[in-house]
Coordinates of C-alpha atoms and ligand atoms in Angstrom, one line a residue:
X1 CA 143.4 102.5 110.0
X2 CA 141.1 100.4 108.1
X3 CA 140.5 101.6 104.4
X4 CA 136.3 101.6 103.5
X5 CA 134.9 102.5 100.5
X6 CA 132.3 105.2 100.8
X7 CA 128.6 104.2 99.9
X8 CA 126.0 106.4 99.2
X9 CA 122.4 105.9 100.7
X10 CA 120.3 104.6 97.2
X11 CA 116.9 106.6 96.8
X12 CA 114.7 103.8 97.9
X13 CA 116.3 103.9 101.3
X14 CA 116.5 107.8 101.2
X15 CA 112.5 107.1 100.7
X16 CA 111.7 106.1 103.6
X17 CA 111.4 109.4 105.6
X18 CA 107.7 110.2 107.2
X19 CA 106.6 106.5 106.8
X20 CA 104.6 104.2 109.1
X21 CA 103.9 101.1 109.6
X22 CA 100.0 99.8 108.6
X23 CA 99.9 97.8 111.8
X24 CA 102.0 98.8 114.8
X25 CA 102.5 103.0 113.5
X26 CA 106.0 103.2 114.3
X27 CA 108.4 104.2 111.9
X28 CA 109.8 102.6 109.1
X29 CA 113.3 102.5 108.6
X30 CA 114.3 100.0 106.1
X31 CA 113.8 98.8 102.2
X32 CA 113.8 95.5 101.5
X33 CA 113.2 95.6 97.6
X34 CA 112.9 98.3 95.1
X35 CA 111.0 97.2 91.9
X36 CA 111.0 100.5 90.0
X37 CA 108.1 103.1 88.7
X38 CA 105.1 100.6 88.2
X39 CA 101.1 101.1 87.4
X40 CA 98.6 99.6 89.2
X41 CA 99.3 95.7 87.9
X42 CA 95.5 95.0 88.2
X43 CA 94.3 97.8 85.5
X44 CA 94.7 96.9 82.0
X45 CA 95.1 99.7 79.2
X46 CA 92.1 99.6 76.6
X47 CA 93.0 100.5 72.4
X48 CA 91.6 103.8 72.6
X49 CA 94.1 104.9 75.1
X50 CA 97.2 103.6 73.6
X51 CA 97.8 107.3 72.9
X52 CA 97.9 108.3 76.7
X53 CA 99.8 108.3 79.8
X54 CA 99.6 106.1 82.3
X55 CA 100.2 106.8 86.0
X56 CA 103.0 105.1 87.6
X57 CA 104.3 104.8 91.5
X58 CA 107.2 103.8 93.1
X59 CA 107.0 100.0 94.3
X60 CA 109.6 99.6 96.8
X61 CA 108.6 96.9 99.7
X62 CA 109.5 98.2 103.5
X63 CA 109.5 96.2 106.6
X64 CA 109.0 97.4 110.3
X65 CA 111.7 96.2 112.6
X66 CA 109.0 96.3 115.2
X67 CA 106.4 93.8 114.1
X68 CA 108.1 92.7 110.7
X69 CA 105.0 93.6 108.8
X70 CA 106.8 94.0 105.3
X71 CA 104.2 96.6 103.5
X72 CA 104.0 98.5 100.5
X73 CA 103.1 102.0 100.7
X74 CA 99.4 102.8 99.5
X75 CA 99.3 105.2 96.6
X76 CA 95.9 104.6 95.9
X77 CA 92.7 103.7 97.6
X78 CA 91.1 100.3 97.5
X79 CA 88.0 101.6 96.3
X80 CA 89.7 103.0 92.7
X81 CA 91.7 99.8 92.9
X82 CA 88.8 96.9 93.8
X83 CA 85.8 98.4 92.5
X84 CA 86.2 97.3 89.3
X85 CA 88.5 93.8 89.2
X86 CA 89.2 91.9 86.2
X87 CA 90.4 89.0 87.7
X88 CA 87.4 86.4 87.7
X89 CA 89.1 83.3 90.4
X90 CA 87.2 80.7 88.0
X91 CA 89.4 80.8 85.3
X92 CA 91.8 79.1 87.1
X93 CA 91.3 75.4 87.5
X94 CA 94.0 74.6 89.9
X95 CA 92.5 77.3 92.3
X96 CA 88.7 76.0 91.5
X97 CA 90.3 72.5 92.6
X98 CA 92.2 74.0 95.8
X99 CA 88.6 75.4 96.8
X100 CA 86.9 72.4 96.7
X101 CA 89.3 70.3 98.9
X102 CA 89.2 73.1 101.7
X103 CA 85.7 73.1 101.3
X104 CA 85.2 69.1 102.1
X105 CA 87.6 69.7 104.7
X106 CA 85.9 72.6 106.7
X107 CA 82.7 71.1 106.5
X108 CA 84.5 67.6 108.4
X109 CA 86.6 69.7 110.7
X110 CA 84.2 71.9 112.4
X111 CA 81.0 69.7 111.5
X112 CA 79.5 72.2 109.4
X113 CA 75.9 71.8 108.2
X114 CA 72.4 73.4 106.7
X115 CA 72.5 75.1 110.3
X116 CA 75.6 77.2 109.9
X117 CA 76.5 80.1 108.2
X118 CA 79.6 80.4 106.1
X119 CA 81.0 83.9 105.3
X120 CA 83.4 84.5 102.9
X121 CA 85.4 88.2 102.5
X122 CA 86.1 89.0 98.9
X123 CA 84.4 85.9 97.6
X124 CA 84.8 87.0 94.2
X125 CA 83.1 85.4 91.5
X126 CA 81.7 82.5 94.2
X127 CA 84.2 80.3 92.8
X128 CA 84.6 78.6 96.6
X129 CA 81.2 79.4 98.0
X130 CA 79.6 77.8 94.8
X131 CA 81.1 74.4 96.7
X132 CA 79.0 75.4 100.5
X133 CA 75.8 76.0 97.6
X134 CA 76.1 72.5 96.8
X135 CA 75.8 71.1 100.1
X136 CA 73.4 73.2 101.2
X137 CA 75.2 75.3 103.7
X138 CA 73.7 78.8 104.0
X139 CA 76.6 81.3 103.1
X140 CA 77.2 84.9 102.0
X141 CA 80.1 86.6 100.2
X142 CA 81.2 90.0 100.8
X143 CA 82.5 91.1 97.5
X144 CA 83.6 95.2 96.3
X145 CA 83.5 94.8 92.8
X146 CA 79.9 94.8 91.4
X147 CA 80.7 92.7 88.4
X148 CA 82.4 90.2 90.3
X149 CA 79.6 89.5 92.2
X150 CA 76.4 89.6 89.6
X151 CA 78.7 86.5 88.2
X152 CA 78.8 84.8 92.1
X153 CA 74.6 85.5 92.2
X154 CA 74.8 83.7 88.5
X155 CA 76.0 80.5 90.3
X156 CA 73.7 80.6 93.2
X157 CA 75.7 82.8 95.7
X158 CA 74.6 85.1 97.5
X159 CA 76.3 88.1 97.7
X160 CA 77.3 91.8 99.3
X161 CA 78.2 94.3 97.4
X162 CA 80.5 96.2 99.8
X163 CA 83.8 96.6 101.6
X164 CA 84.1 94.6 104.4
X165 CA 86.0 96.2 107.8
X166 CA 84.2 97.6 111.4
X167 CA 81.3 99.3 109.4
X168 CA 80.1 96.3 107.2
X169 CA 80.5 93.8 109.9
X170 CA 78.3 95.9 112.3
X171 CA 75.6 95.8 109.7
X172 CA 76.3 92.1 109.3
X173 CA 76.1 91.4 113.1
X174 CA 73.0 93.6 113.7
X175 CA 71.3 91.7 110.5
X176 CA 72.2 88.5 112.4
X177 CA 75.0 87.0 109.6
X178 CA 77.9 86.7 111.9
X179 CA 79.7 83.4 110.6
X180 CA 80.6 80.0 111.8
X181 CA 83.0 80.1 109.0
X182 CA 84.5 83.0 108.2
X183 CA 87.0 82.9 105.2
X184 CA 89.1 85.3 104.1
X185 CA 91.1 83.6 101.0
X186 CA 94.2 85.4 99.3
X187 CA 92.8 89.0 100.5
X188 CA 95.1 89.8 103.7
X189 CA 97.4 91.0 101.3
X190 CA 95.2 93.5 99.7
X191 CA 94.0 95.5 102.7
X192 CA 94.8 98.6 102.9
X193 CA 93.1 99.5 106.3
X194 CA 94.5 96.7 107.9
X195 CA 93.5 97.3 111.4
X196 CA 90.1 98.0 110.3
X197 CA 89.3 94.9 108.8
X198 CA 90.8 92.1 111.4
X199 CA 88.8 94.2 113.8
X200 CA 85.8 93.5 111.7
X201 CA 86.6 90.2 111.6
X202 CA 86.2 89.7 115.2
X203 CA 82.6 91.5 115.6
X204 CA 81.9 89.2 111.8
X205 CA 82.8 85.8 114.1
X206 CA 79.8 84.2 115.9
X207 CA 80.9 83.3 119.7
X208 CA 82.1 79.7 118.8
X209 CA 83.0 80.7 115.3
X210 CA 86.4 80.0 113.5
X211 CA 88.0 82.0 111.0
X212 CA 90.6 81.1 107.9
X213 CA 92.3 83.1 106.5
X214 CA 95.2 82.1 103.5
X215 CA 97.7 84.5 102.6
X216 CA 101.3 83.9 101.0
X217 CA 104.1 83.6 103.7
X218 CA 106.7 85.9 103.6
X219 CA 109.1 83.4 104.1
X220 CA 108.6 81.7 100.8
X221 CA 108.2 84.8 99.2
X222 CA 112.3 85.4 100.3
X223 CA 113.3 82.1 100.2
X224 CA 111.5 81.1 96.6
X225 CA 112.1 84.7 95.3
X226 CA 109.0 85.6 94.8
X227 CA 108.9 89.5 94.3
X228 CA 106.3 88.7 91.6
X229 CA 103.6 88.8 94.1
X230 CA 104.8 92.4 95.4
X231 CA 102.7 94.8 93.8
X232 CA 100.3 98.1 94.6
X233 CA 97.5 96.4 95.2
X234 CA 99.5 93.8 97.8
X235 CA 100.3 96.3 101.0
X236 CA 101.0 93.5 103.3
X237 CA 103.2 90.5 103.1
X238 CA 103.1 88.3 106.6
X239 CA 104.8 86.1 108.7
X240 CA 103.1 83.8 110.7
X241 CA 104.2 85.6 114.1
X242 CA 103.4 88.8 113.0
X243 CA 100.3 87.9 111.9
X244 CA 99.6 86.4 115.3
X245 CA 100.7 89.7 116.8
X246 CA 97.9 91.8 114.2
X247 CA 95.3 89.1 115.4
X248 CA 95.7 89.3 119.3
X249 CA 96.1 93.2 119.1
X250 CA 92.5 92.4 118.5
X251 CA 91.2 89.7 120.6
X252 CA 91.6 86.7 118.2
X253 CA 93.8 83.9 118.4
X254 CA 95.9 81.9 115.6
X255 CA 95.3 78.4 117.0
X256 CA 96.1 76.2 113.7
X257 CA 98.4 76.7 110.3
X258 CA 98.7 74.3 107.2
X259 CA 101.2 75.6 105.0
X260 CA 99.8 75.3 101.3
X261 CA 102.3 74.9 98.2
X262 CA 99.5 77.8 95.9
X263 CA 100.9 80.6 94.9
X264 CA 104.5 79.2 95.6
X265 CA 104.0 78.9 99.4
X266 CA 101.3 79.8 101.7
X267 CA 99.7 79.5 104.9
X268 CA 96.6 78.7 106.0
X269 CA 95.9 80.3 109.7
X270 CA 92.7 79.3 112.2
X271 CA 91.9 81.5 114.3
X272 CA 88.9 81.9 117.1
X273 CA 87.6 84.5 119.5
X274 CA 90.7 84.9 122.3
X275 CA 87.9 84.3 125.0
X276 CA 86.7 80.8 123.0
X277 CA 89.6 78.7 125.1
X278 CA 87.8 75.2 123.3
X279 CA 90.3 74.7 120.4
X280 CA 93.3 74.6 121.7
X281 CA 96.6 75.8 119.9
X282 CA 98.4 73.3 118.2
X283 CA 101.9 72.6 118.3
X284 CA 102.1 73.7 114.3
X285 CA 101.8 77.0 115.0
X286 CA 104.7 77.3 118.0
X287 CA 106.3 75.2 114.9
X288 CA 106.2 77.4 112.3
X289 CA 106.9 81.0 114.7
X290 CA 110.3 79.5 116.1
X291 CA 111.3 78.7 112.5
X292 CA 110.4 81.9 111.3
X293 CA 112.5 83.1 114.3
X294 CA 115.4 80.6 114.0
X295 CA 116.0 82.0 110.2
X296 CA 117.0 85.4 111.1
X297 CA 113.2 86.5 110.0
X298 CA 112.7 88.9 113.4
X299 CA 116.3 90.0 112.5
X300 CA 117.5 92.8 109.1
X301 CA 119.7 90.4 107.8
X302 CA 116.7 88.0 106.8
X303 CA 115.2 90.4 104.5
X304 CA 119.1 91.8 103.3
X305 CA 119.4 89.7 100.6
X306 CA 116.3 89.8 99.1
X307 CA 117.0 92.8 97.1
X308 CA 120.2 91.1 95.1
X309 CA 118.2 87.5 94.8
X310 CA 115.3 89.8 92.9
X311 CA 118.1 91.9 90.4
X312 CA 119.9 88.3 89.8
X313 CA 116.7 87.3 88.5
X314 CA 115.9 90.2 86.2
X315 CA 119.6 89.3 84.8
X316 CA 118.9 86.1 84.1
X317 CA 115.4 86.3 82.4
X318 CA 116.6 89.0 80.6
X319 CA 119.9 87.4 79.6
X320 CA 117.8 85.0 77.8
X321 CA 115.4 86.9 76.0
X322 CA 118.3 88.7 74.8
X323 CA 119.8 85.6 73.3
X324 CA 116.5 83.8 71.8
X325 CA 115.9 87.1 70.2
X326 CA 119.6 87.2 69.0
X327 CA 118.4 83.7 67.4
X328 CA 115.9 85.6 65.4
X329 CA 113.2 83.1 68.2
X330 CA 109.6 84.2 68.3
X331 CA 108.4 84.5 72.1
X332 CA 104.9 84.9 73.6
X333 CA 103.6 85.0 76.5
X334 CA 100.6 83.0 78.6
X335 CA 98.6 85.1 80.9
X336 CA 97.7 88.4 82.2
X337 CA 98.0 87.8 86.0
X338 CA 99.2 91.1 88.6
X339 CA 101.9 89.4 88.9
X340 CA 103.0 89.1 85.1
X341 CA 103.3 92.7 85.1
X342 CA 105.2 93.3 88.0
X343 CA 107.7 91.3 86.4
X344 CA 107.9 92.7 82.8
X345 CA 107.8 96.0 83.9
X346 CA 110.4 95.3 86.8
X347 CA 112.7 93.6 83.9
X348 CA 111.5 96.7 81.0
X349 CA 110.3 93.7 78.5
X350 CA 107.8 95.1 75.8
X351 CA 106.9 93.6 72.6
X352 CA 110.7 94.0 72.1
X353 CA 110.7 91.0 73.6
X354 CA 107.2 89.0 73.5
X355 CA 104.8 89.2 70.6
X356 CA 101.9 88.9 72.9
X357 CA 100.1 87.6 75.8
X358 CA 96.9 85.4 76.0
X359 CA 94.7 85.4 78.9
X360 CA 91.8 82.8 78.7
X361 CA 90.0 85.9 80.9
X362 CA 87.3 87.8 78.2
X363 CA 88.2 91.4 80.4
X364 CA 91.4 90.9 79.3
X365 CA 91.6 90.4 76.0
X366 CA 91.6 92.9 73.1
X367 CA 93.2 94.9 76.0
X368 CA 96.9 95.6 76.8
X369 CA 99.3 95.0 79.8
X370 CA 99.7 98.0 82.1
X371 CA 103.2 99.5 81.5
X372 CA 104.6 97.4 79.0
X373 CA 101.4 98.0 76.5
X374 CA 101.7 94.2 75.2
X375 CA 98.6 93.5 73.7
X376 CA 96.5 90.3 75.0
X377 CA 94.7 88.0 72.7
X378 CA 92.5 85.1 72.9
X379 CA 94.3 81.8 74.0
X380 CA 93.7 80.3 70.3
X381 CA 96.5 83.1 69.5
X382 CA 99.1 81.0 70.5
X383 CA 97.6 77.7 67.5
X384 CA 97.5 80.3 65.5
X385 CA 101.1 82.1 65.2
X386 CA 102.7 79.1 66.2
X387 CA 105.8 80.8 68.6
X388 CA 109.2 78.8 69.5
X389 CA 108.8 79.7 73.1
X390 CA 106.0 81.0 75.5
X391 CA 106.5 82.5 78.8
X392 CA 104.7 81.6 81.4
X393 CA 103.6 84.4 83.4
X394 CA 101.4 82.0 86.2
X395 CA 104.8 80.2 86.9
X396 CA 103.1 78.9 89.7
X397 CA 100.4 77.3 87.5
X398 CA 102.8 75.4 85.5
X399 CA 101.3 72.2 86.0
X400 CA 98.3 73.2 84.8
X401 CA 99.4 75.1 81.8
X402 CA 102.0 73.0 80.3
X403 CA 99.4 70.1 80.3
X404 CA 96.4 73.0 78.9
X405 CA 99.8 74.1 76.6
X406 CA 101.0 71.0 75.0
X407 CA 100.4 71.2 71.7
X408 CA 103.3 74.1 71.4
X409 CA 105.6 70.7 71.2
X410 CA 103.6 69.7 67.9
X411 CA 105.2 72.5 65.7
X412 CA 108.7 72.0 68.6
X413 CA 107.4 75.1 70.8
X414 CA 109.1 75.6 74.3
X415 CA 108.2 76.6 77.8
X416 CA 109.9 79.4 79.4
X417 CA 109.1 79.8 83.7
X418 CA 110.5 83.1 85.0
X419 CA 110.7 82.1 88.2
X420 CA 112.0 80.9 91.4
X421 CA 114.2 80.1 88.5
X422 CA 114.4 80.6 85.2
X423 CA 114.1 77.3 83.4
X424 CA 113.2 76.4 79.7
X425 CA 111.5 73.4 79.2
X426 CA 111.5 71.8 75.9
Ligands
ZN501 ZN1 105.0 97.5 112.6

């Protein structure tokens, strides 16, 4: 007789009961990550409710063992969500530079010129379609959040105020704006009706059309550690092969990736109408799928140890806090990105920990952080109260932001990157 000790089931995996997947409908069995009670990482908290409560929801990450679509359940519609974003993609250089370069490189691939018709889906503040403006290619972005968009008309771009899936494409198609182009940048992730809006892609795509679409790959996101990226607003988290599954289910076919190093891995997918044989699939995608499948990713184990790479992190970066502080250090932080806050509220870091924040964003400042109520000033904060370390919440961007950062080194100031791991950088 063998001697086990007994284990009982934790509460995210007692959680699961009654759920489906977004994609395929069948039932979801297993928890990949649990990151605690968390408030929609997106919202920021203005002074005059300091005094109140905030609303908080479970964020635990689940995938389907049918079509390894890891998900996170919706607790709130994307119109409370999306109808009112803060993030403006132009403050970001590094992703204003990204745009440009895939912009050149559409227009060479596919020949694109004044006689096309480039659509982009959640074009945000027109900070890629600003690039097709400039070459004279007619275009159109499809933007929810009102705000976002009167600054994408500022620049020249036109722009739809709507949610794009079945219904908006219909009115697109009968007003004669199907694309050659469509692009759908960094908002896979954020669909909540999933179905819905590849289907809309399809009846969005002229005949001969091709779409992109760039997401973060799932791999990476295990691999790099990445749980940063999980948040309310992010329901979906893809691999390549289930993402070819999601696009065949409705007649479109995946016939090109590039993986990208933004956001700390991506992938780029091309896809066409299934009937429009003329661009054949390349070998990159058969590439990328056996990989996927050749590292346990269409198998449990894959996603298994995830959920002790994430708590090892929150030990670490909380490890060191502890000790700067015990130094009597003074720590700020750079940014207010989604992401930042899935991590300090993951971790529990408050101003016990970090002074501030600084976000170069207007929105966000004079505001504070969702959860952990850290107020966020103006970048010039950071000159100003001169702190021996600053924590970079855009780890991704650190390029970028050391360079932007330097002058912390002129009164000895050091770098501190969360993640995929935790490094100081004097
Ligand atoms: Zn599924």
């Amino acid at each position: 007789m063998t001697s086990s000790t007994e284990r009982f089931p934790t509460s995210a995996e007692m959680s699961v009961a009654g759920l489906g997947c977004r994609f395929c409908g069948q039932p979801i069995r297993h928890v990949v990550v649990d990151l605690g009670l968390q408030p929609l990482c997106q919202s920021r908290v203005l002074r005059e409710h300091l005094n109140e409560h905030e609303r908080c929801y479970p964020l635990r990450a689940y995938v389907c063992d049918h079509c390894w679509l890891v998900q996170v359940q919706e607790h709130v519609g994307g119109e409370e969500i999306f109808s009112h974003y803060a993030y403006f993609s132009s403050y970001s250089d590094t992703l204003l530079a990204h745009s440009k370069v895939y912009v050149d490189q559409m227009i060479e691939r596919f020949g694109l010129n004044q006689a096309s018709f480039v659509v982009e889906l959640a074009s945000n503040d027109g900070y890629l379609l600003q690039y097709f403006v400039e070459q004279q290619i007619p275009c159109l972005g499809v933007e929810p959040a009102a705000n976002v968009a009167d600054a994408a008309r500022e620049k020249g771009v036109p722009s739809l105020v709507k949610f794009f899936g079945t219904v908006t494409a219909s009115e697109m198609q009968a007003a004669g704006q199907q694309a050659d182009l469509l692009v759908a940048n960094n908002v896979l992730a954020h669909v909540p009706e999933l179905n819905d809006f590849v289907a809309g892609m399809k009846i969005a795509l002229k005949p001969q059309g091709v779409i992109t679409v760039e997401v973060s790959h799932l791999v990476k996101i295990i691999e790099n550690n990445l749980f940063d990226t999980i948040y309310q607003e992010h329901y979906c988290y893809y691999l390549v092969s289930t993402l070819q599954r999601i696009f065949q289910h409705h007649g479109l076919t995946i016939f090109d990736v590039d993986e990208l190093p933004t956001q700390g891995g991506s992938i780029r997918i091309y896809a066409r109408h299934s009937e429009n044989s003329s661009l054949p699939v390349s070998e990159n995608v058969h590439r990328i799928i056996a990989n996927e499948e050749s590292n346990g990713y269409h198998r449990l184990q894959a996603y298994a140890r995830f959920a002790e790479q994430v708590a090892a992190a929150k030990r670490d970066l909380l490890a060191c806090l502890i000790e700067l502080k015990r130094q009597g250090k003074r720590i700020a932080a750079y940014g207010a990105p989604g992401k930042g806050n899935t991590l300090l509220n993951y971790c529990g870091i408050r101003e016990d920990f970090l002074d501030y924040t600084v976000d170069r964003n207007p929105m966000k400042q004079n505001t504070f952080l969702v959860g952990s109520r850290i107020p966020v000033h103006a970048p010039e904060a950071i000159a100003a109260t001169k702190p021996d370390y600053v924590l970079l919440l855009p780890w991704n961007l650190e390029r970028e932001l050391t360079e932007q950062l330097s002058y912390i080194r002129q009164w000895g100031g050091s770098f501190i990157l969360p993640l995929p791991h935790l490094r100081v950088i004097n």
